[in-house]
Amino acid sequence: MRLAIGWICLVLAGLIAGPAQAGSETITLNGAKRTYIVEVPARRPAPLVIVLHGNTQQGVDMTTRTSWPAVARREQLAIIYPDGLNKAWADFRSDSKRAGFTPPPGTDDVAFVTALIDKLVAAGSADPKRIYLTGLSNGGAMTMTLVCARADLFAAAASVIFSLTDLADTMCHPSRPVPMLLMNGTDDPLIPYEGGKGSSDLAAGGFWSTEKTFAFWKRINGCDPDPVKAVDLPDRDHADSSTVSRLDAHCPTGRDVVLYRINGGGHRFPSFMSDARMPRLLNGMLGPQNHDIDGPEVVWAFFRKFSRP
């Protein structure tokens, strides 16, 4: 069964991966050479955005299959696309609780991302009060893990197509509230919106529902626990089989928690551009990609409101 899942993951990687890109930089951490792509604008120190890829992917996929490079150039952002070892991130889940690729034993990705931040801040390239973190799927899990472990570093964070598990109650104790954006699809076959185990053969079990995950971050940030009214956004693409609703929690100033619910959306990053070489095939495996909003544009519009105290 594990071999079958691994083979399917390789197929998915071929469907969503972009072309190889030169220019990766390296840093040695605990004896391991770690790679990442970094772009820094001429105007420094700049806001820094760290973008974490999904399982089976690499940082280059975030440069070729999302609009983050265009957003970074327009907004004069410093941006890092790190590579997880074995195309996976060592979030706070055990290997038995995850599907797809797993990182080598002993991998410390909290230390890796922290080292990258330290490097850019020390070089004068990044503004330490405007450091932002986002990731999708396994990268979304790593985003939440980093907020749990090093909330002191980040001005805001955004986790896409991921929900927490029961480990959050014991493993997640942020040192300070961090504004959090969530973005999940209601027809996700891997991270089911209602929680539990997804319908895909690739899915792991034990997930909280998106609503419970939303409630967790509201509690962490001291927000009103009462239900939040959804605001439906314009359906710009009637052919994508999905729509978007935004839910804003009532939170103290600077502690915002927002959920973008992708109604009918799959395990995909909403975007104005396609995230796949063969969209129809991937639609059947991971569900539809929403084109009513552009994920990086939405995430940056959220981030830019915040700076770290």
C-alpha positions as protocol buffer text, in pm:
chain_id: "A"
residue {
  index: 1
  type: MET
  ca { x: 0 y: 0 z: 0 }
}
residue {
  index: 2
  type: ARG
  ca { x: 285 y: 239 z: 87 }
}
residue {
  index: 3
  type: LEU
  ca { x: 451 y: 168 z: -250 }
}
residue {
  index: 4
  type: ALA
  ca { x: 124 y: 234 z: -433 }
}
residue {
  index: 5
  type: ILE
  ca { x: 81 y: 566 z: -255 }
}
residue {
  index: 6
  type: GLY
  ca { x: 440 y: 658 z: -338 }
}
residue {
  index: 7
  type: TRP
  ca { x: 385 y: 582 z: -707 }
}
residue {
  index: 8
  type: ILE
  ca { x: 69 y: 793 z: -719 }
}
residue {
  index: 9
  type: CYS
  ca { x: 257 y: 1077 z: -548 }
}
residue {
  index: 10
  type: LEU
  ca { x: 521 y: 1063 z: -820 }
}
residue {
  index: 11
  type: VAL
  ca { x: 249 y: 1085 z: -1083 }
}
residue {
  index: 12
  type: LEU
  ca { x: 99 y: 1387 z: -908 }
}
residue {
  index: 13
  type: ALA
  ca { x: 441 y: 1548 z: -886 }
}
residue {
  index: 14
  type: GLY
  ca { x: 477 y: 1514 z: -1262 }
}
residue {
  index: 15
  type: LEU
  ca { x: 137 y: 1672 z: -1318 }
}
residue {
  index: 16
  type: ILE
  ca { x: 197 y: 1977 z: -1102 }
}
residue {
  index: 17
  type: ALA
  ca { x: 572 y: 2031 z: -1118 }
}
residue {
  index: 18
  type: GLY
  ca { x: 718 y: 2317 z: -1317 }
}
residue {
  index: 19
  type: PRO
  ca { x: 1043 y: 2313 z: -1517 }
}
residue {
  index: 20
  type: ALA
  ca { x: 1377 y: 2297 z: -1337 }
}
residue {
  index: 21
  type: GLN
  ca { x: 1519 y: 2635 z: -1237 }
}
residue {
  index: 22
  type: ALA
  ca { x: 1878 y: 2728 z: -1170 }
}
residue {
  index: 23
  type: GLY
  ca { x: 1985 y: 2967 z: -899 }
}
residue {
  index: 24
  type: SER
  ca { x: 1907 y: 2773 z: -581 }
}
residue {
  index: 25
  type: GLU
  ca { x: 2118 y: 2875 z: -283 }
}
residue {
  index: 26
  type: THR
  ca { x: 2232 y: 2650 z: -1 }
}
residue {
  index: 27
  type: ILE
  ca { x: 2275 y: 2663 z: 373 }
}
residue {
  index: 28
  type: THR
  ca { x: 2423 y: 2389 z: 591 }
}
residue {
  index: 29
  type: LEU
  ca { x: 2223 y: 2300 z: 900 }
}
residue {
  index: 30
  type: ASN
  ca { x: 2308 y: 2017 z: 1140 }
}
residue {
  index: 31
  type: GLY
  ca { x: 2539 y: 1870 z: 876 }
}
residue {
  index: 32
  type: ALA
  ca { x: 2273 y: 1869 z: 603 }
}
residue {
  index: 33
  type: LYS
  ca { x: 2286 y: 2090 z: 294 }
}
residue {
  index: 34
  type: ARG
  ca { x: 1953 y: 2267 z: 254 }
}
residue {
  index: 35
  type: THR
  ca { x: 1845 y: 2443 z: -63 }
}
residue {
  index: 36
  type: TYR
  ca { x: 1615 y: 2737 z: -130 }
}
residue {
  index: 37
  type: ILE
  ca { x: 1536 y: 3002 z: -390 }
}
residue {
  index: 38
  type: VAL
  ca { x: 1552 y: 3363 z: -274 }
}
residue {
  index: 39
  type: GLU
  ca { x: 1469 y: 3691 z: -446 }
}
residue {
  index: 40
  type: VAL
  ca { x: 1551 y: 4023 z: -282 }
}
residue {
  index: 41
  type: PRO
  ca { x: 1448 y: 4365 z: -418 }
}
residue {
  index: 42
  type: ALA
  ca { x: 1679 y: 4663 z: -451 }
}
residue {
  index: 43
  type: ARG
  ca { x: 1491 y: 4850 z: -178 }
}
residue {
  index: 44
  type: ARG
  ca { x: 1595 y: 4704 z: 157 }
}
residue {
  index: 45
  type: PRO
  ca { x: 1514 y: 4605 z: 423 }
}
residue {
  index: 46
  type: ALA
  ca { x: 1202 y: 4463 z: 260 }
}
residue {
  index: 47
  type: PRO
  ca { x: 901 y: 4272 z: 389 }
}
residue {
  index: 48
  type: LEU
  ca { x: 988 y: 3901 z: 373 }
}
residue {
  index: 49
  type: VAL
  ca { x: 743 y: 3629 z: 262 }
}
residue {
  index: 50
  type: ILE
  ca { x: 834 y: 3262 z: 308 }
}
residue {
  index: 51
  type: VAL
  ca { x: 638 y: 3030 z: 76 }
}
residue {
  index: 52
  type: LEU
  ca { x: 630 y: 2658 z: 164 }
}
residue {
  index: 53
  type: HIS
  ca { x: 548 y: 2404 z: -108 }
}
residue {
  index: 54
  type: GLY
  ca { x: 320 y: 2103 z: -76 }
}
residue {
  index: 55
  type: ASN
  ca { x: 417 y: 1737 z: -45 }
}
residue {
  index: 56
  type: THR
  ca { x: 590 y: 1595 z: -357 }
}
residue {
  index: 57
  type: GLN
  ca { x: 683 y: 1948 z: -464 }
}
residue {
  index: 58
  type: GLN
  ca { x: 983 y: 2178 z: -437 }
}
residue {
  index: 59
  type: GLY
  ca { x: 1022 y: 2552 z: -397 }
}
residue {
  index: 60
  type: VAL
  ca { x: 1056 y: 2597 z: -773 }
}
residue {
  index: 61
  type: ASP
  ca { x: 695 y: 2479 z: -814 }
}
residue {
  index: 62
  type: MET
  ca { x: 576 y: 2781 z: -618 }
}
residue {
  index: 63
  type: THR
  ca { x: 763 y: 3006 z: -863 }
}
residue {
  index: 64
  type: THR
  ca { x: 618 y: 2847 z: -1176 }
}
residue {
  index: 65
  type: ARG
  ca { x: 264 y: 2751 z: -1068 }
}
residue {
  index: 66
  type: THR
  ca { x: 161 y: 3050 z: -856 }
}
residue {
  index: 67
  type: SER
  ca { x: 164 y: 3427 z: -897 }
}
residue {
  index: 68
  type: TRP
  ca { x: 394 y: 3480 z: -599 }
}
residue {
  index: 69
  type: PRO
  ca { x: 689 y: 3595 z: -815 }
}
residue {
  index: 70
  type: ALA
  ca { x: 474 y: 3862 z: -983 }
}
residue {
  index: 71
  type: VAL
  ca { x: 333 y: 3979 z: -648 }
}
residue {
  index: 72
  type: ALA
  ca { x: 683 y: 3995 z: -499 }
}
residue {
  index: 73
  type: ARG
  ca { x: 820 y: 4202 z: -787 }
}
residue {
  index: 74
  type: ARG
  ca { x: 527 y: 4445 z: -786 }
}
residue {
  index: 75
  type: GLU
  ca { x: 528 y: 4491 z: -408 }
}
residue {
  index: 76
  type: GLN
  ca { x: 908 y: 4492 z: -371 }
}
residue {
  index: 77
  type: LEU
  ca { x: 906 y: 4191 z: -139 }
}
residue {
  index: 78
  type: ALA
  ca { x: 1192 y: 3971 z: -37 }
}
residue {
  index: 79
  type: ILE
  ca { x: 1069 y: 3615 z: -90 }
}
residue {
  index: 80
  type: ILE
  ca { x: 1207 y: 3271 z: -7 }
}
residue {
  index: 81
  type: TYR
  ca { x: 1094 y: 2938 z: -155 }
}
residue {
  index: 82
  type: PRO
  ca { x: 1261 y: 2672 z: 65 }
}
residue {
  index: 83
  type: ASP
  ca { x: 1293 y: 2305 z: -33 }
}
residue {
  index: 84
  type: GLY
  ca { x: 1177 y: 2037 z: 208 }
}
residue {
  index: 85
  type: LEU
  ca { x: 1400 y: 1731 z: 235 }
}
residue {
  index: 86
  type: ASN
  ca { x: 1254 y: 1445 z: 30 }
}
residue {
  index: 87
  type: LYS
  ca { x: 995 y: 1698 z: -96 }
}
residue {
  index: 88
  type: ALA
  ca { x: 824 y: 1697 z: 246 }
}
residue {
  index: 89
  type: TRP
  ca { x: 812 y: 1906 z: 563 }
}
residue {
  index: 90
  type: ALA
  ca { x: 872 y: 1789 z: 919 }
}
residue {
  index: 91
  type: ASP
  ca { x: 561 y: 1939 z: 1074 }
}
residue {
  index: 92
  type: PHE
  ca { x: 450 y: 1831 z: 1421 }
}
residue {
  index: 93
  type: ARG
  ca { x: 265 y: 1520 z: 1295 }
}
residue {
  index: 94
  type: SER
  ca { x: 432 y: 1180 z: 1317 }
}
residue {
  index: 95
  type: ASP
  ca { x: 504 y: 992 z: 994 }
}
residue {
  index: 96
  type: SER
  ca { x: 218 y: 752 z: 1071 }
}
residue {
  index: 97
  type: LYS
  ca { x: -25 y: 1044 z: 1061 }
}
residue {
  index: 98
  type: ARG
  ca { x: 77 y: 1174 z: 718 }
}
residue {
  index: 99
  type: ALA
  ca { x: 39 y: 1054 z: 359 }
}
residue {
  index: 100
  type: GLY
  ca { x: 281 y: 1086 z: 69 }
}
residue {
  index: 101
  type: PHE
  ca { x: 652 y: 1154 z: 112 }
}
residue {
  index: 102
  type: THR
  ca { x: 812 y: 1186 z: 456 }
}
residue {
  index: 103
  type: PRO
  ca { x: 1123 y: 1383 z: 558 }
}
residue {
  index: 104
  type: PRO
  ca { x: 1436 y: 1199 z: 679 }
}
residue {
  index: 105
  type: PRO
  ca { x: 1442 y: 1114 z: 1051 }
}
residue {
  index: 106
  type: GLY
  ca { x: 1569 y: 1399 z: 1265 }
}
residue {
  index: 107
  type: THR
  ca { x: 1480 y: 1674 z: 1017 }
}
residue {
  index: 108
  type: ASP
  ca { x: 1431 y: 2007 z: 1195 }
}
residue {
  index: 109
  type: ASP
  ca { x: 1244 y: 2237 z: 959 }
}
residue {
  index: 110
  type: VAL
  ca { x: 1167 y: 2487 z: 1234 }
}
residue {
  index: 111
  type: ALA
  ca { x: 1541 y: 2541 z: 1266 }
}
residue {
  index: 112
  type: PHE
  ca { x: 1579 y: 2555 z: 885 }
}
residue {
  index: 113
  type: VAL
  ca { x: 1323 y: 2830 z: 832 }
}
residue {
  index: 114
  type: THR
  ca { x: 1450 y: 3018 z: 1138 }
}
residue {
  index: 115
  type: ALA
  ca { x: 1804 y: 3008 z: 995 }
}
residue {
  index: 116
  type: LEU
  ca { x: 1685 y: 3150 z: 663 }
}
residue {
  index: 117
  type: ILE
  ca { x: 1509 y: 3435 z: 841 }
}
residue {
  index: 118
  type: ASP
  ca { x: 1817 y: 3507 z: 1052 }
}
residue {
  index: 119
  type: LYS
  ca { x: 2035 y: 3511 z: 740 }
}
residue {
  index: 120
  type: LEU
  ca { x: 1825 y: 3766 z: 553 }
}
residue {
  index: 121
  type: VAL
  ca { x: 1774 y: 3987 z: 858 }
}
residue {
  index: 122
  type: ALA
  ca { x: 2148 y: 3985 z: 936 }
}
residue {
  index: 123
  type: ALA
  ca { x: 2223 y: 4082 z: 575 }
}
residue {
  index: 124
  type: GLY
  ca { x: 1988 y: 4379 z: 600 }
}
residue {
  index: 125
  type: SER
  ca { x: 1763 y: 4233 z: 329 }
}
residue {
  index: 126
  type: ALA
  ca { x: 1456 y: 4161 z: 544 }
}
residue {
  index: 127
  type: ASP
  ca { x: 1264 y: 4380 z: 787 }
}
residue {
  index: 128
  type: PRO
  ca { x: 1240 y: 4175 z: 1110 }
}
residue {
  index: 129
  type: LYS
  ca { x: 903 y: 4333 z: 1195 }
}
residue {
  index: 130
  type: ARG
  ca { x: 748 y: 4234 z: 860 }
}
residue {
  index: 131
  type: ILE
  ca { x: 815 y: 3862 z: 820 }
}
residue {
  index: 132
  type: TYR
  ca { x: 526 y: 3657 z: 681 }
}
residue {
  index: 133
  type: LEU
  ca { x: 474 y: 3285 z: 635 }
}
residue {
  index: 134
  type: THR
  ca { x: 248 y: 3082 z: 409 }
}
residue {
  index: 135
  type: GLY
  ca { x: 227 y: 2729 z: 272 }
}
residue {
  index: 136
  type: LEU
  ca { x: -11 y: 2486 z: 109 }
}
residue {
  index: 137
  type: SER
  ca { x: -103 y: 2130 z: 208 }
}
residue {
  index: 138
  type: ASN
  ca { x: 206 y: 1988 z: 386 }
}
residue {
  index: 139
  type: GLY
  ca { x: 342 y: 2344 z: 362 }
}
residue {
  index: 140
  type: GLY
  ca { x: 24 y: 2461 z: 535 }
}
residue {
  index: 141
  type: ALA
  ca { x: 93 y: 2210 z: 811 }
}
residue {
  index: 142
  type: MET
  ca { x: 447 y: 2344 z: 842 }
}
residue {
  index: 143
  type: THR
  ca { x: 312 y: 2699 z: 851 }
}
residue {
  index: 144
  type: MET
  ca { x: 97 y: 2615 z: 1152 }
}
residue {
  index: 145
  type: THR
  ca { x: 387 y: 2426 z: 1313 }
}
residue {
  index: 146
  type: LEU
  ca { x: 615 y: 2729 z: 1280 }
}
residue {
  index: 147
  type: VAL
  ca { x: 352 y: 2961 z: 1427 }
}
residue {
  index: 148
  type: CYS
  ca { x: 309 y: 2721 z: 1717 }
}
residue {
  index: 149
  type: ALA
  ca { x: 685 y: 2700 z: 1777 }
}
residue {
  index: 150
  type: ARG
  ca { x: 814 y: 3047 z: 1678 }
}
residue {
  index: 151
  type: ALA
  ca { x: 525 y: 3293 z: 1688 }
}
residue {
  index: 152
  type: ASP
  ca { x: 778 y: 3557 z: 1793 }
}
residue {
  index: 153
  type: LEU
  ca { x: 915 y: 3568 z: 1437 }
}
residue {
  index: 154
  type: PHE
  ca { x: 604 y: 3632 z: 1231 }
}
residue {
  index: 155
  type: ALA
  ca { x: 382 y: 3932 z: 1166 }
}
residue {
  index: 156
  type: ALA
  ca { x: 112 y: 3712 z: 1006 }
}
residue {
  index: 157
  type: ALA
  ca { x: 63 y: 3367 z: 855 }
}
residue {
  index: 158
  type: ALA
  ca { x: -161 y: 3190 z: 603 }
}
residue {
  index: 159
  type: SER
  ca { x: -225 y: 2815 z: 584 }
}
residue {
  index: 160
  type: VAL
  ca { x: -383 y: 2685 z: 262 }
}
residue {
  index: 161
  type: ILE
  ca { x: -565 y: 2351 z: 218 }
}
residue {
  index: 162
  type: PHE
  ca { x: -480 y: 2212 z: 561 }
}
residue {
  index: 163
  type: SER
  ca { x: -656 y: 2152 z: 893 }
}
residue {
  index: 164
  type: LEU
  ca { x: -524 y: 2070 z: 1236 }
}
residue {
  index: 165
  type: THR
  ca { x: -532 y: 1732 z: 1413 }
}
residue {
  index: 166
  type: ASP
  ca { x: -571 y: 1637 z: 1779 }
}
residue {
  index: 167
  type: LEU
  ca { x: -197 y: 1696 z: 1823 }
}
residue {
  index: 168
  type: ALA
  ca { x: -266 y: 2070 z: 1815 }
}
residue {
  index: 169
  type: ASP
  ca { x: -403 y: 2066 z: 2169 }
}
residue {
  index: 170
  type: THR
  ca { x: -75 y: 1930 z: 2306 }
}
residue {
  index: 171
  type: MET
  ca { x: 180 y: 2060 z: 2053 }
}
residue {
  index: 172
  type: CYS
  ca { x: 60 y: 2412 z: 1972 }
}
residue {
  index: 173
  type: HIS
  ca { x: 116 y: 2684 z: 2230 }
}
residue {
  index: 174
  type: PRO
  ca { x: 217 y: 3004 z: 2046 }
}
residue {
  index: 175
  type: SER
  ca { x: 409 y: 3258 z: 2252 }
}
residue {
  index: 176
  type: ARG
  ca { x: 194 y: 3539 z: 2112 }
}
residue {
  index: 177
  type: PRO
  ca { x: -112 y: 3578 z: 1887 }
}
residue {
  index: 178
  type: VAL
  ca { x: -32 y: 3581 z: 1514 }
}
residue {
  index: 179
  type: PRO
  ca { x: -291 y: 3695 z: 1256 }
}
residue {
  index: 180
  type: MET
  ca { x: -396 y: 3382 z: 1064 }
}
residue {
  index: 181
  type: LEU
  ca { x: -564 y: 3328 z: 728 }
}
residue {
  index: 182
  type: LEU
  ca { x: -709 y: 2988 z: 635 }
}
residue {
  index: 183
  type: MET
  ca { x: -817 y: 2879 z: 285 }
}
residue {
  index: 184
  type: ASN
  ca { x: -983 y: 2536 z: 246 }
}
residue {
  index: 185
  type: GLY
  ca { x: -1203 y: 2366 z: -11 }
}
residue {
  index: 186
  type: THR
  ca { x: -1529 y: 2195 z: 82 }
}
residue {
  index: 187
  type: ASP
  ca { x: -1467 y: 1910 z: -170 }
}
residue {
  index: 188
  type: ASP
  ca { x: -1106 y: 1840 z: -78 }
}
residue {
  index: 189
  type: PRO
  ca { x: -1042 y: 1462 z: -107 }
}
residue {
  index: 190
  type: LEU
  ca { x: -721 y: 1479 z: 103 }
}
residue {
  index: 191
  type: ILE
  ca { x: -799 y: 1727 z: 382 }
}
residue {
  index: 192
  type: PRO
  ca { x: -1177 y: 1687 z: 424 }
}
residue {
  index: 193
  type: TYR
  ca { x: -1358 y: 2008 z: 514 }
}
residue {
  index: 194
  type: GLU
  ca { x: -1574 y: 1823 z: 766 }
}
residue {
  index: 195
  type: GLY
  ca { x: -1275 y: 1645 z: 921 }
}
residue {
  index: 196
  type: GLY
  ca { x: -1177 y: 1280 z: 955 }
}
residue {
  index: 197
  type: LYS
  ca { x: -1025 y: 1094 z: 659 }
}
residue {
  index: 198
  type: GLY
  ca { x: -1057 y: 1210 z: 301 }
}
residue {
  index: 199
  type: SER
  ca { x: -1204 y: 1009 z: 14 }
}
residue {
  index: 200
  type: SER
  ca { x: -875 y: 976 z: -175 }
}
residue {
  index: 201
  type: ASP
  ca { x: -652 y: 669 z: -147 }
}
residue {
  index: 202
  type: LEU
  ca { x: -374 y: 917 z: -66 }
}
residue {
  index: 203
  type: ALA
  ca { x: -553 y: 1059 z: 236 }
}
residue {
  index: 204
  type: ALA
  ca { x: -445 y: 1022 z: 597 }
}
residue {
  index: 205
  type: GLY
  ca { x: -702 y: 1034 z: 876 }
}
residue {
  index: 206
  type: GLY
  ca { x: -750 y: 1220 z: 1199 }
}
residue {
  index: 207
  type: PHE
  ca { x: -808 y: 1573 z: 1073 }
}
residue {
  index: 208
  type: TRP
  ca { x: -1018 y: 1828 z: 1251 }
}
residue {
  index: 209
  type: SER
  ca { x: -1286 y: 1998 z: 1049 }
}
residue {
  index: 210
  type: THR
  ca { x: -1204 y: 2336 z: 898 }
}
residue {
  index: 211
  type: GLU
  ca { x: -1458 y: 2493 z: 1135 }
}
residue {
  index: 212
  type: LYS
  ca { x: -1284 y: 2341 z: 1438 }
}
residue {
  index: 213
  type: THR
  ca { x: -946 y: 2458 z: 1306 }
}
residue {
  index: 214
  type: PHE
  ca { x: -1091 y: 2808 z: 1254 }
}
residue {
  index: 215
  type: ALA
  ca { x: -1227 y: 2800 z: 1610 }
}
residue {
  index: 216
  type: PHE
  ca { x: -885 y: 2693 z: 1745 }
}
residue {
  index: 217
  type: TRP
  ca { x: -709 y: 2996 z: 1595 }
}
residue {
  index: 218
  type: LYS
  ca { x: -989 y: 3225 z: 1709 }
}
residue {
  index: 219
  type: ARG
  ca { x: -939 y: 3101 z: 2064 }
}
residue {
  index: 220
  type: ILE
  ca { x: -559 y: 3137 z: 2043 }
}
residue {
  index: 221
  type: ASN
  ca { x: -597 y: 3496 z: 1922 }
}
residue {
  index: 222
  type: GLY
  ca { x: -863 y: 3592 z: 2177 }
}
residue {
  index: 223
  type: CYS
  ca { x: -1142 y: 3636 z: 1922 }
}
residue {
  index: 224
  type: ASP
  ca { x: -1517 y: 3613 z: 1977 }
}
residue {
  index: 225
  type: PRO
  ca { x: -1612 y: 3240 z: 1965 }
}
residue {
  index: 226
  type: ASP
  ca { x: -1958 y: 3306 z: 1822 }
}
residue {
  index: 227
  type: PRO
  ca { x: -2037 y: 3183 z: 1468 }
}
residue {
  index: 228
  type: VAL
  ca { x: -1927 y: 3410 z: 1185 }
}
residue {
  index: 229
  type: LYS
  ca { x: -2149 y: 3511 z: 894 }
}
residue {
  index: 230
  type: ALA
  ca { x: -2011 y: 3417 z: 553 }
}
residue {
  index: 231
  type: VAL
  ca { x: -1986 y: 3683 z: 282 }
}
residue {
  index: 232
  type: ASP
  ca { x: -2006 y: 3544 z: -71 }
}
residue {
  index: 233
  type: LEU
  ca { x: -1748 y: 3683 z: -313 }
}
residue {
  index: 234
  type: PRO
  ca { x: -1817 y: 3743 z: -685 }
}
residue {
  index: 235
  type: ASP
  ca { x: -1830 y: 3427 z: -899 }
}
residue {
  index: 236
  type: ARG
  ca { x: -1588 y: 3547 z: -1166 }
}
residue {
  index: 237
  type: ASP
  ca { x: -1539 y: 3207 z: -1332 }
}
residue {
  index: 238
  type: HIS
  ca { x: -1866 y: 3018 z: -1378 }
}
residue {
  index: 239
  type: ALA
  ca { x: -1681 y: 2724 z: -1534 }
}
residue {
  index: 240
  type: ASP
  ca { x: -1463 y: 2631 z: -1237 }
}
residue {
  index: 241
  type: SER
  ca { x: -1738 y: 2447 z: -1042 }
}
residue {
  index: 242
  type: SER
  ca { x: -1672 y: 2650 z: -727 }
}
residue {
  index: 243
  type: THR
  ca { x: -1734 y: 2978 z: -547 }
}
residue {
  index: 244
  type: VAL
  ca { x: -1571 y: 3157 z: -254 }
}
residue {
  index: 245
  type: SER
  ca { x: -1706 y: 3279 z: 80 }
}
residue {
  index: 246
  type: ARG
  ca { x: -1507 y: 3486 z: 330 }
}
residue {
  index: 247
  type: LEU
  ca { x: -1557 y: 3455 z: 707 }
}
residue {
  index: 248
  type: ASP
  ca { x: -1401 y: 3720 z: 930 }
}
residue {
  index: 249
  type: ALA
  ca { x: -1384 y: 3650 z: 1301 }
}
residue {
  index: 250
  type: HIS
  ca { x: -1445 y: 3931 z: 1550 }
}
residue {
  index: 251
  type: CYS
  ca { x: -1097 y: 3970 z: 1697 }
}
residue {
  index: 252
  type: PRO
  ca { x: -896 y: 4226 z: 1892 }
}
residue {
  index: 253
  type: THR
  ca { x: -703 y: 4471 z: 1676 }
}
residue {
  index: 254
  type: GLY
  ca { x: -403 y: 4308 z: 1512 }
}
residue {
  index: 255
  type: ARG
  ca { x: -515 y: 3952 z: 1588 }
}
residue {
  index: 256
  type: ASP
  ca { x: -732 y: 3884 z: 1282 }
}
residue {
  index: 257
  type: VAL
  ca { x: -843 y: 3531 z: 1192 }
}
residue {
  index: 258
  type: VAL
  ca { x: -1000 y: 3490 z: 847 }
}
residue {
  index: 259
  type: LEU
  ca { x: -1131 y: 3186 z: 659 }
}
residue {
  index: 260
  type: TYR
  ca { x: -1173 y: 3169 z: 284 }
}
residue {
  index: 261
  type: ARG
  ca { x: -1413 y: 2881 z: 222 }
}
residue {
  index: 262
  type: ILE
  ca { x: -1382 y: 2750 z: -132 }
}
residue {
  index: 263
  type: ASN
  ca { x: -1730 y: 2610 z: -196 }
}
residue {
  index: 264
  type: GLY
  ca { x: -1687 y: 2305 z: -419 }
}
residue {
  index: 265
  type: GLY
  ca { x: -1310 y: 2353 z: -426 }
}
residue {
  index: 266
  type: GLY
  ca { x: -1061 y: 2067 z: -411 }
}
residue {
  index: 267
  type: HIS
  ca { x: -709 y: 2020 z: -279 }
}
residue {
  index: 268
  type: ARG
  ca { x: -586 y: 2309 z: -492 }
}
residue {
  index: 269
  type: PHE
  ca { x: -453 y: 2663 z: -447 }
}
residue {
  index: 270
  type: PRO
  ca { x: -710 y: 2911 z: -585 }
}
residue {
  index: 271
  type: SER
  ca { x: -552 y: 3116 z: -862 }
}
residue {
  index: 272
  type: PHE
  ca { x: -614 y: 3307 z: -1181 }
}
residue {
  index: 273
  type: MET
  ca { x: -353 y: 3075 z: -1340 }
}
residue {
  index: 274
  type: SER
  ca { x: -359 y: 2696 z: -1372 }
}
residue {
  index: 275
  type: ASP
  ca { x: -155 y: 2500 z: -1118 }
}
residue {
  index: 276
  type: ALA
  ca { x: -122 y: 2190 z: -1338 }
}
residue {
  index: 277
  type: ARG
  ca { x: 9 y: 2071 z: -1672 }
}
residue {
  index: 278
  type: MET
  ca { x: -298 y: 1853 z: -1722 }
}
residue {
  index: 279
  type: PRO
  ca { x: -582 y: 2031 z: -1535 }
}
residue {
  index: 280
  type: ARG
  ca { x: -862 y: 1788 z: -1627 }
}
residue {
  index: 281
  type: LEU
  ca { x: -673 y: 1486 z: -1498 }
}
residue {
  index: 282
  type: LEU
  ca { x: -578 y: 1664 z: -1176 }
}
residue {
  index: 283
  type: ASN
  ca { x: -937 y: 1779 z: -1132 }
}
residue {
  index: 284
  type: GLY
  ca { x: -1037 y: 1413 z: -1115 }
}
residue {
  index: 285
  type: MET
  ca { x: -769 y: 1332 z: -858 }
}
residue {
  index: 286
  type: LEU
  ca { x: -765 y: 1641 z: -633 }
}
residue {
  index: 287
  type: GLY
  ca { x: -1088 y: 1824 z: -718 }
}
residue {
  index: 288
  type: PRO
  ca { x: -1135 y: 2155 z: -903 }
}
residue {
  index: 289
  type: GLN
  ca { x: -918 y: 2462 z: -876 }
}
residue {
  index: 290
  type: ASN
  ca { x: -1102 y: 2785 z: -805 }
}
residue {
  index: 291
  type: HIS
  ca { x: -1035 y: 3081 z: -1037 }
}
residue {
  index: 292
  type: ASP
  ca { x: -1253 y: 3343 z: -869 }
}
residue {
  index: 293
  type: ILE
  ca { x: -967 y: 3465 z: -650 }
}
residue {
  index: 294
  type: ASP
  ca { x: -590 y: 3456 z: -677 }
}
residue {
  index: 295
  type: GLY
  ca { x: -436 y: 3299 z: -369 }
}
residue {
  index: 296
  type: PRO
  ca { x: -112 y: 3500 z: -348 }
}
residue {
  index: 297
  type: GLU
  ca { x: -297 y: 3827 z: -406 }
}
residue {
  index: 298
  type: VAL
  ca { x: -546 y: 3744 z: -129 }
}
residue {
  index: 299
  type: VAL
  ca { x: -272 y: 3633 z: 111 }
}
residue {
  index: 300
  type: TRP
  ca { x: -56 y: 3942 z: 50 }
}
residue {
  index: 301
  type: ALA
  ca { x: -356 y: 4175 z: 94 }
}
residue {
  index: 302
  type: PHE
  ca { x: -400 y: 4011 z: 436 }
}
residue {
  index: 303
  type: PHE
  ca { x: -31 y: 4019 z: 529 }
}
residue {
  index: 304
  type: ARG
  ca { x: 35 y: 4380 z: 438 }
}
residue {
  index: 305
  type: LYS
  ca { x: -193 y: 4505 z: 718 }
}
residue {
  index: 306
  type: PHE
  ca { x: 31 y: 4368 z: 993 }
}
residue {
  index: 307
  type: SER
  ca { x: 374 y: 4425 z: 1141 }
}
residue {
  index: 308
  type: ARG
  ca { x: 524 y: 4252 z: 1443 }
}
residue {
  index: 309
  type: PRO
  ca { x: 525 y: 4450 z: 1767 }
}
